[in-house]
PDB file of C-alpha atoms in Angstrom:
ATOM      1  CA  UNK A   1     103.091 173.911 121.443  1.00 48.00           C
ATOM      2  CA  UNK A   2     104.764 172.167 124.378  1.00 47.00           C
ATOM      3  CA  UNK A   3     101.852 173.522 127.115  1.00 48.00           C
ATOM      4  CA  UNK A   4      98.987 172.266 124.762  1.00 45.00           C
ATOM      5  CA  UNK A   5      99.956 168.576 124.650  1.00 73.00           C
ATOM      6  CA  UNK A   6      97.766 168.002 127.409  1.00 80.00           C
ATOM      7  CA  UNK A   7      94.779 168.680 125.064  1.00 95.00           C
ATOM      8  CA  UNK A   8      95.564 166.208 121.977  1.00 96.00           C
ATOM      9  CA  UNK A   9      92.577 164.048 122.724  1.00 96.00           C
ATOM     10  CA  UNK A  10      90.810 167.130 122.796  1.00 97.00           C
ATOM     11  CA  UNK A  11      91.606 168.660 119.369  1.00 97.00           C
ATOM     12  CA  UNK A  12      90.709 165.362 118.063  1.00 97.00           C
ATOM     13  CA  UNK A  13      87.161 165.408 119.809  1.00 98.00           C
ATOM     14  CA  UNK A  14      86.652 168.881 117.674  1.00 98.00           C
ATOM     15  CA  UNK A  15      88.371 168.028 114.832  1.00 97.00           C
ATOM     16  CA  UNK A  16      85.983 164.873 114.093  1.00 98.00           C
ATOM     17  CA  UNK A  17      82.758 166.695 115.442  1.00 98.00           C
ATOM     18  CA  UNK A  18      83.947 169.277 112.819  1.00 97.00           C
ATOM     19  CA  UNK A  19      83.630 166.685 110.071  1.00 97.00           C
ATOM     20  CA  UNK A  20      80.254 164.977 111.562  1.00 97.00           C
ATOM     21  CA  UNK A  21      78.535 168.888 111.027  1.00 97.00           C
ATOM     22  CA  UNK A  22      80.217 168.285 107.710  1.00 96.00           C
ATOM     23  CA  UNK A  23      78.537 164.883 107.177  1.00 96.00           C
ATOM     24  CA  UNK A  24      75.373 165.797 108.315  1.00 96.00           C
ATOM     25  CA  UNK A  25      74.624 168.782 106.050  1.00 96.00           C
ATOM     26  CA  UNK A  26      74.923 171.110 108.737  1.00 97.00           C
ATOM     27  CA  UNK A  27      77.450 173.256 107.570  1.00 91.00           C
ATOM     28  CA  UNK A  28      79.115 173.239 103.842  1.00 83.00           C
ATOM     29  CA  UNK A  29      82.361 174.644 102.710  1.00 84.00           C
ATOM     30  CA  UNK A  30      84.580 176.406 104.734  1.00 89.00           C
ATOM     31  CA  UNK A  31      81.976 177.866 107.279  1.00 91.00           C
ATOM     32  CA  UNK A  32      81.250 176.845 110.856  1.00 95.00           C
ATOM     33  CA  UNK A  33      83.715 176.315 114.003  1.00 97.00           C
ATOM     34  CA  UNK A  34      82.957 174.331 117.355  1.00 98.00           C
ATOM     35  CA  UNK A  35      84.873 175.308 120.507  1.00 98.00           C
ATOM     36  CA  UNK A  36      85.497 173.716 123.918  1.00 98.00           C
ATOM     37  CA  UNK A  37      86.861 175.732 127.294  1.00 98.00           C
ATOM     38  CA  UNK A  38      89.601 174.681 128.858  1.00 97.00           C
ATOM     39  CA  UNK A  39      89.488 176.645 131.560  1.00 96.00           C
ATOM     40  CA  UNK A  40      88.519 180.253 132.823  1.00 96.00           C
ATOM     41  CA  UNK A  41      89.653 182.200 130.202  1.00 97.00           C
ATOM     42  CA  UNK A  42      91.198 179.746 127.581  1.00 98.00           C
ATOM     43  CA  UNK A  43      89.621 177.734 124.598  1.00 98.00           C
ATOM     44  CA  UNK A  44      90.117 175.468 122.017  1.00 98.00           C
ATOM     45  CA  UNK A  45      88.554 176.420 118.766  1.00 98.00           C
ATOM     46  CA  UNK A  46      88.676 175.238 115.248  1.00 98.00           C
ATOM     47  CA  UNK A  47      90.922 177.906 113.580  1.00 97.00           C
ATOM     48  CA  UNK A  48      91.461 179.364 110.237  1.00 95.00           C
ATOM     49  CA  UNK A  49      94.776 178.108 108.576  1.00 92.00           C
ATOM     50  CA  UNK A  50      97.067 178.882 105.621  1.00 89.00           C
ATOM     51  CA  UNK A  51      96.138 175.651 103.721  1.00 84.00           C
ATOM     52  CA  UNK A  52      92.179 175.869 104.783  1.00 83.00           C
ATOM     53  CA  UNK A  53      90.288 173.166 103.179  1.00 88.00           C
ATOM     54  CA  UNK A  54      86.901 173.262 104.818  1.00 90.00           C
ATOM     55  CA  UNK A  55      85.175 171.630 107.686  1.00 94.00           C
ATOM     56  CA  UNK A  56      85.148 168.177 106.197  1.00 94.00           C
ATOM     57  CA  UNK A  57      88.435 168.033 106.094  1.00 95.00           C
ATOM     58  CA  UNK A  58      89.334 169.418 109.582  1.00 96.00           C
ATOM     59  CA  UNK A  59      92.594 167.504 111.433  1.00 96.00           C
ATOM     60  CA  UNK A  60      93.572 168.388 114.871  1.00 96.00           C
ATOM     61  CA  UNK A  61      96.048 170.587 113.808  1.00 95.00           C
ATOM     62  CA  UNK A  62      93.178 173.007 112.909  1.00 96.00           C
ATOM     63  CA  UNK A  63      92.406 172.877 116.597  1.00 97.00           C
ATOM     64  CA  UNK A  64      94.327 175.340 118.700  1.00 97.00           C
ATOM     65  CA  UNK A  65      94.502 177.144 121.908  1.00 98.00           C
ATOM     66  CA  UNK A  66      93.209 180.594 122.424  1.00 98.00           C
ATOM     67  CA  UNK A  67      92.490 183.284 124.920  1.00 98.00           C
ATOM     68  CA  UNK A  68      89.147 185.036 125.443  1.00 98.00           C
ATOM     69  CA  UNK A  69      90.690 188.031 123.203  1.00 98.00           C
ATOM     70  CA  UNK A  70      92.100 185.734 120.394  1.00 98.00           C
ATOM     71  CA  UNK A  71      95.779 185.921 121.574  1.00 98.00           C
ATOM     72  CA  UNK A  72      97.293 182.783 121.343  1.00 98.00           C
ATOM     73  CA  UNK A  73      96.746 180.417 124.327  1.00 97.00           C
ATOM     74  CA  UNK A  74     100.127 178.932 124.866  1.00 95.00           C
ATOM     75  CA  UNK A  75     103.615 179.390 123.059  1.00 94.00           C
ATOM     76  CA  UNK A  76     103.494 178.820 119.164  1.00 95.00           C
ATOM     77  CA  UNK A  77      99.965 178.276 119.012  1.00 96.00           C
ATOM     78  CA  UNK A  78      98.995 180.648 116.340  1.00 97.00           C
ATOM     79  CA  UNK A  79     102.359 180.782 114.641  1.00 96.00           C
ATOM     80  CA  UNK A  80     102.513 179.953 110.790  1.00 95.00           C
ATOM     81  CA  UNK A  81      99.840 181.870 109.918  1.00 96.00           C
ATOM     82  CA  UNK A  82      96.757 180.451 111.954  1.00 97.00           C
ATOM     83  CA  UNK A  83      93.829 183.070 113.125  1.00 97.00           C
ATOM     84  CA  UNK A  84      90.879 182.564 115.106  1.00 98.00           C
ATOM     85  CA  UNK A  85      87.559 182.344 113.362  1.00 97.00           C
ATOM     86  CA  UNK A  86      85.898 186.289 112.720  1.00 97.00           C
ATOM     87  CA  UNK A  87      83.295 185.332 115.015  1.00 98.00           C
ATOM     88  CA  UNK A  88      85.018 184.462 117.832  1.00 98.00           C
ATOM     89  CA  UNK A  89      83.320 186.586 119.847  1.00 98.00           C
ATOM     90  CA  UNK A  90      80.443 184.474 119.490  1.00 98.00           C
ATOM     91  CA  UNK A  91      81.811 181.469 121.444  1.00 98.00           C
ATOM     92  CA  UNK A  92      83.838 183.993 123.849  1.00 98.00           C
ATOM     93  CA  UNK A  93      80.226 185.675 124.757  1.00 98.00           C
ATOM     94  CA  UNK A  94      78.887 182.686 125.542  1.00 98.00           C
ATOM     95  CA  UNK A  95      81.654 181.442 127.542  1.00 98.00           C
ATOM     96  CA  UNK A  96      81.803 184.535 129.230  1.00 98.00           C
ATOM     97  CA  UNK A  97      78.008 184.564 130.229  1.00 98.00           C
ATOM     98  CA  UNK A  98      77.249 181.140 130.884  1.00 98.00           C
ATOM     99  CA  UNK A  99      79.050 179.413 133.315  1.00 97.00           C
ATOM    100  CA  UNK A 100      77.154 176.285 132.725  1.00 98.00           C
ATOM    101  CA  UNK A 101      78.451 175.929 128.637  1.00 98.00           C
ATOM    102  CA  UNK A 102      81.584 174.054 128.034  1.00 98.00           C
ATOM    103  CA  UNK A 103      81.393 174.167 124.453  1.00 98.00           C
ATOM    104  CA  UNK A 104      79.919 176.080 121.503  1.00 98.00           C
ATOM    105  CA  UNK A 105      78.921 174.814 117.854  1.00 98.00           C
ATOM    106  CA  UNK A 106      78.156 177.403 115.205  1.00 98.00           C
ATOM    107  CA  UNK A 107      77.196 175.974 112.021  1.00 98.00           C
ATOM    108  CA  UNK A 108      74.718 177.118 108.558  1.00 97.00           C
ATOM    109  CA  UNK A 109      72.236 174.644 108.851  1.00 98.00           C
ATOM    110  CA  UNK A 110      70.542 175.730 105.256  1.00 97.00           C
ATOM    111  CA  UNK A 111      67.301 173.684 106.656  1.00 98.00           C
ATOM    112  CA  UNK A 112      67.037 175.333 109.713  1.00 98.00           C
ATOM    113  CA  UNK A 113      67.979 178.875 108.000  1.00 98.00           C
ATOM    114  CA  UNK A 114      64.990 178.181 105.238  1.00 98.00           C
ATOM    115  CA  UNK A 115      62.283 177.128 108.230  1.00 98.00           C
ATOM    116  CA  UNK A 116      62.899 179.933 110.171  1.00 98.00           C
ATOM    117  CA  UNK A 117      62.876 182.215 106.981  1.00 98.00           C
ATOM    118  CA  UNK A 118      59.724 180.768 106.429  1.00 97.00           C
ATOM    119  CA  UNK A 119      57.997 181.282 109.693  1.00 97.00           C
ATOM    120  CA  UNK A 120      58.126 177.588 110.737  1.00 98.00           C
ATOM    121  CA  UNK A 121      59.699 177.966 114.417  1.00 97.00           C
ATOM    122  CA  UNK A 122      61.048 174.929 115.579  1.00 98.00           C
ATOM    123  CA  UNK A 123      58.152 173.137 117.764  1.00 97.00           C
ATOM    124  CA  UNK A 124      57.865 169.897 119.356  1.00 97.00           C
ATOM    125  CA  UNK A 125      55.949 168.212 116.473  1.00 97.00           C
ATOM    126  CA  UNK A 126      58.071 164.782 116.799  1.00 96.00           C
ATOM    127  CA  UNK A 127      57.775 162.614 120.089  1.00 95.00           C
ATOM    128  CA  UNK A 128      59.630 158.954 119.645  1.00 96.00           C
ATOM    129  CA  UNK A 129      61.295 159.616 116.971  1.00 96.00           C
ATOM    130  CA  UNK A 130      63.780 161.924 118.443  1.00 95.00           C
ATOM    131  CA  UNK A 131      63.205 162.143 122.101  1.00 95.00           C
ATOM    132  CA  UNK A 132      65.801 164.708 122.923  1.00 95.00           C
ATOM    133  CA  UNK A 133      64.774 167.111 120.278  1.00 96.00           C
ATOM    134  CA  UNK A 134      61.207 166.684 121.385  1.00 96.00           C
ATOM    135  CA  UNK A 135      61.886 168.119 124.656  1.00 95.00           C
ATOM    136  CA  UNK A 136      64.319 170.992 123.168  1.00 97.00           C
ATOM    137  CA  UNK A 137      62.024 172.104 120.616  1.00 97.00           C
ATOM    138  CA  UNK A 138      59.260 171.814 123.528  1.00 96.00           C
ATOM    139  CA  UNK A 139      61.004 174.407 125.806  1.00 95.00           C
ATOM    140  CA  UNK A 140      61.164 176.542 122.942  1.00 95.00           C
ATOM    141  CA  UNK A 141      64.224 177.203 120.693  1.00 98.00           C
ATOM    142  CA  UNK A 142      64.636 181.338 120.456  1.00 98.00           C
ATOM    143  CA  UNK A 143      65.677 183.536 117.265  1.00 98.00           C
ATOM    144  CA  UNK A 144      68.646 185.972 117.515  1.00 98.00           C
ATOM    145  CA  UNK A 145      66.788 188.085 114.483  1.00 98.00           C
ATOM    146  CA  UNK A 146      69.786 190.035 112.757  1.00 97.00           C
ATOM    147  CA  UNK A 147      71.500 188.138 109.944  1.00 97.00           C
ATOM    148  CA  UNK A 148      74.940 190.080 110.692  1.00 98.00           C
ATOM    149  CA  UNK A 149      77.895 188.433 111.024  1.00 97.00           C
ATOM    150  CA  UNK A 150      78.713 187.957 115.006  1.00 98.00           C
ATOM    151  CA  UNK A 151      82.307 189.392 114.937  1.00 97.00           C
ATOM    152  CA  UNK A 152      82.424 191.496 118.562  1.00 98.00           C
ATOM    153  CA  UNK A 153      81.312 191.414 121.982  1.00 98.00           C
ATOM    154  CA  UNK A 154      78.420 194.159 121.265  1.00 98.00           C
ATOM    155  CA  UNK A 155      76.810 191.726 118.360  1.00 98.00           C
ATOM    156  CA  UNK A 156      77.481 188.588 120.462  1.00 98.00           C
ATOM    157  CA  UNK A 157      76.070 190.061 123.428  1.00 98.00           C
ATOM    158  CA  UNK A 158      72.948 190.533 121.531  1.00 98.00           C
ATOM    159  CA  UNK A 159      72.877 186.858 120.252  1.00 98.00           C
ATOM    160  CA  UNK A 160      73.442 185.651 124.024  1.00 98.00           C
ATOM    161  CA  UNK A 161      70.891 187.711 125.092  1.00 98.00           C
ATOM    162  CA  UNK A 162      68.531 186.183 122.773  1.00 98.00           C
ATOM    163  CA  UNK A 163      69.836 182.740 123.410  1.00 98.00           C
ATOM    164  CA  UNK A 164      68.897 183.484 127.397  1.00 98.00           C
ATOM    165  CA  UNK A 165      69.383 180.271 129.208  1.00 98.00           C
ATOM    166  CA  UNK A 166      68.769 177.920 126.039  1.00 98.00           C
ATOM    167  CA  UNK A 167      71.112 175.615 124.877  1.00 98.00           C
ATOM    168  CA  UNK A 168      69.988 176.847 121.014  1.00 98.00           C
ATOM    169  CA  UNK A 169      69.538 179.703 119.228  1.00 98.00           C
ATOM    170  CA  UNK A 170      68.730 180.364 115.718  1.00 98.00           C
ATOM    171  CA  UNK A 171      70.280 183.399 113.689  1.00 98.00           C
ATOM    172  CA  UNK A 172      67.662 184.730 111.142  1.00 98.00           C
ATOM    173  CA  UNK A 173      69.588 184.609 107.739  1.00 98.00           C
ATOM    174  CA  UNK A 174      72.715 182.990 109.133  1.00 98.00           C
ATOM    175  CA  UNK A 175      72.695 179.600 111.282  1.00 98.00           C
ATOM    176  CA  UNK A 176      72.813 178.389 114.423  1.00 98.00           C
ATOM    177  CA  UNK A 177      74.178 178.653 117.972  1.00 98.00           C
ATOM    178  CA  UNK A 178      73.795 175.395 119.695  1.00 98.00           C
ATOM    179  CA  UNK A 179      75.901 174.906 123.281  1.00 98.00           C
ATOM    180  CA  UNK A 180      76.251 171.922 125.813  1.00 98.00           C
ATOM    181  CA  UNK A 181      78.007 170.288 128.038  1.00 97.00           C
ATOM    182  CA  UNK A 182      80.797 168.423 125.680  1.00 97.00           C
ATOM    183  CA  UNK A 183      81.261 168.966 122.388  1.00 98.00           C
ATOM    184  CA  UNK A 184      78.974 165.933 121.459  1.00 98.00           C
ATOM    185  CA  UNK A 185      76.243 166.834 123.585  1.00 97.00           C
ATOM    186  CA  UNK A 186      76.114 170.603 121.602  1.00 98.00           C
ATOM    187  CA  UNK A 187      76.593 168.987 118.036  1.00 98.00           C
ATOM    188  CA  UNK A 188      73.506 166.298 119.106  1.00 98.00           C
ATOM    189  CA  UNK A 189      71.488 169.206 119.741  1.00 98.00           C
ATOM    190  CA  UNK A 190      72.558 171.108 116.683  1.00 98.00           C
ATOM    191  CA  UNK A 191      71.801 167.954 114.710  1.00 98.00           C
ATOM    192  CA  UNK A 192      68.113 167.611 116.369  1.00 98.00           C
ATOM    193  CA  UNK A 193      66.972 170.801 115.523  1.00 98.00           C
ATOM    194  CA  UNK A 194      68.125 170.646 111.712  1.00 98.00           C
ATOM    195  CA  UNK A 195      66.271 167.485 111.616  1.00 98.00           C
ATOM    196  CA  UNK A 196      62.894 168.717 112.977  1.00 98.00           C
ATOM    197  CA  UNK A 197      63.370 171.883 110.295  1.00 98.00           C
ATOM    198  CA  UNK A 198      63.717 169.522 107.882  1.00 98.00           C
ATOM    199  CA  UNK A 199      60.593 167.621 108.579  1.00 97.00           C
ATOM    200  CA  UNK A 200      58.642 171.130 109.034  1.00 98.00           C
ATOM    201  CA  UNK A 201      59.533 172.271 105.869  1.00 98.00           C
ATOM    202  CA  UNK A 202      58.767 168.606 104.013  1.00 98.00           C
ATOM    203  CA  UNK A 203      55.549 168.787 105.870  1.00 98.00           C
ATOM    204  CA  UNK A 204      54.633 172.259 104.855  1.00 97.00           C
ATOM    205  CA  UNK A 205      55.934 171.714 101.210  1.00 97.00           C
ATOM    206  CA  UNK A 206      53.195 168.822 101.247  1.00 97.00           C
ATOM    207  CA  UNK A 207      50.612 170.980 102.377  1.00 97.00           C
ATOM    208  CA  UNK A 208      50.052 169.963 105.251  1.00 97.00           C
ATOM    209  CA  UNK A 209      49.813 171.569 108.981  1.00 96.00           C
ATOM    210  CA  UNK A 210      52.416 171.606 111.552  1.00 97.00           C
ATOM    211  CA  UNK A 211      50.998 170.325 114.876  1.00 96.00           C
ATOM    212  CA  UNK A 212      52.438 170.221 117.976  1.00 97.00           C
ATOM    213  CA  UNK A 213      52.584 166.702 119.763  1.00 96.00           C
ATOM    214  CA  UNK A 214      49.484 166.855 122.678  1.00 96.00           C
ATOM    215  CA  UNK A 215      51.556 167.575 126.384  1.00 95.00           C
ATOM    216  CA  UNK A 216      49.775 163.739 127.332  1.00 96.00           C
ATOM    217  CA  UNK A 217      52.585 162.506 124.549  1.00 97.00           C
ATOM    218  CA  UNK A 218      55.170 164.829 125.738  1.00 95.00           C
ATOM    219  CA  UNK A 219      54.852 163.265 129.439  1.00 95.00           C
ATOM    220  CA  UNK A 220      54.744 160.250 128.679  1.00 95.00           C
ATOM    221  CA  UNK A 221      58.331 159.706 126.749  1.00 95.00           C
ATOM    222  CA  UNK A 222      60.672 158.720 128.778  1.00 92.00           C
ATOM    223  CA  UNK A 223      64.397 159.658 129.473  1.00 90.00           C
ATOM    224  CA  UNK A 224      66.584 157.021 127.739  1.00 87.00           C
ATOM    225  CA  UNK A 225      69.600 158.324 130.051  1.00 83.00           C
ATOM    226  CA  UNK A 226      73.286 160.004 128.669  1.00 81.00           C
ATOM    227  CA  UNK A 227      74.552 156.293 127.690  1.00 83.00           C
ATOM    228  CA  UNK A 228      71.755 156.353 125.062  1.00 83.00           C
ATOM    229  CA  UNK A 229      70.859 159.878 124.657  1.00 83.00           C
ATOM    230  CA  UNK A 230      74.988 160.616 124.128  1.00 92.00           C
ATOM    231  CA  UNK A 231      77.018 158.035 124.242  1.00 93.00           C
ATOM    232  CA  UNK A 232      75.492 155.909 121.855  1.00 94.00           C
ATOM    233  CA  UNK A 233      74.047 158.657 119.504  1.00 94.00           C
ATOM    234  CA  UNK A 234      78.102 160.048 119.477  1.00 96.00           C
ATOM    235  CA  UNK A 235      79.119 157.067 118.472  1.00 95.00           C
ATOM    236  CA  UNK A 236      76.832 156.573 115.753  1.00 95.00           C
ATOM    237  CA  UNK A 237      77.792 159.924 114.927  1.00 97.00           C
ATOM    238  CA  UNK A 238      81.820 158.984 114.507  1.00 96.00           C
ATOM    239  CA  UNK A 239      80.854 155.862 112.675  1.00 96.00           C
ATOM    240  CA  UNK A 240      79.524 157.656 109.872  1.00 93.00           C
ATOM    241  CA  UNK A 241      82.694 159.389 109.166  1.00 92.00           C
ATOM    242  CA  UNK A 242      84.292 156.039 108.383  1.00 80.00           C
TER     243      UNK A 242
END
């Protein structure tokens, strides 16, 4: 994998956001996959391997190079038995579509799953306590409503289309599509939508009455900036895996 050395910092990135999803709850098992473009029609994506062992216990040689089609990227990159993930398509789409997405996180958040399930959509009912999820959820985060499994460009087509220009979208039954940026900035968002879920559904187990923060709050928090926001959150992130 001569031509891919260039992206070893890269399949690490992956390989440990893998493992924070893990961490977090936000995917269990062997299910979920987080890619990164590396150019126009190339990607890296976590792949599935001879001796899989699940997300928590993804290394960087899970990582590897790929085309838009799922034909290996550079020379030996799928050799010993390594396949893209089935629903490929789903980060290719995406890729494809919006110019503006460098990388794609697909997890089963079972949180987010059980809200939506449960008619709770995911609103802008926290303000303070997670500022970037406040303004997600207060844009609106739209439902891809088939709970099929997103393996070709006519089914991922119809989850982009329902993603629109949204950097989330939930799939009814299944998970969660959550882009950005870098590969931290997609697994942040990923991470603040499974956390207001969680809160709905604690809320709405208690009895209570999901309320959307007043648009006076809303305006009034303030943008903490991409050192804080990012940075700082990511590192966080990392930390816990130690």
């Amino acid at each position: 994998m001569t031509e891919a050395e260039p992206f070893a910092e890269l399949r690490g990135q992956i390989a440990d956001a893998c493992r924070v999803l893990a961490v977090r709850g936000l995917s269990d098992g062997i299910l979920g996959h987080i890619s990164l473009r590396t150019g126009p029609d190339r990607l890296l994506v976590r792949c599935r391997g001879p001796r899989e062992r699940g997300l928590t216990h993804t290394t960087p040689a899970d990582i590897r190079l790929v085309d838009l089609d799922g034909a290996p990227g550079a020379e030996g990159e799928l050799d010993g038995g390594w396949s893209p993930p089935n629903e490929l398509p789903l980060h290719t789409e995406v890729l494809r579509r919006r110019p503006d997405v460098q990388a794609v996180v697909h997890a089963h958040p079972p949180a987010v799953v059980a809200a939506d399930l449960a008619g709770l959509a995911i609103r802008p009912i926290v303000g303070a306590f997670d500022i970037p999820g406040a303004r997600l959820a207060q844009a609106g985060v739209p439902v891809y409503p088939r709970g099929v499994l997103v393996r070709d460009r006519r089914l991922a087509g119809e989850m982009v289309a329902a993603l629109g220009d949204r950097p989330v979208v939930l799939l009814r039954g299944h998970g969660i599509t959550s882009t950005g940026a870098t590969v931290p900035e997609a697994v942040l968002r990923a991470i603040s939508v499974d956390t207001i879920a969680r809160m709905s559904l604690t809320v709405a187990s208690a009895g209570g009455t999901l309320r959307d923060l007043p648009d006076r709050d809303l305006a009034e928090l303030p943008d903490l900036g991409g050192a804080f926001n990012e940075a700082t959150a990511w590192r966080h992130e990392l930390s816990r895996l130690r």
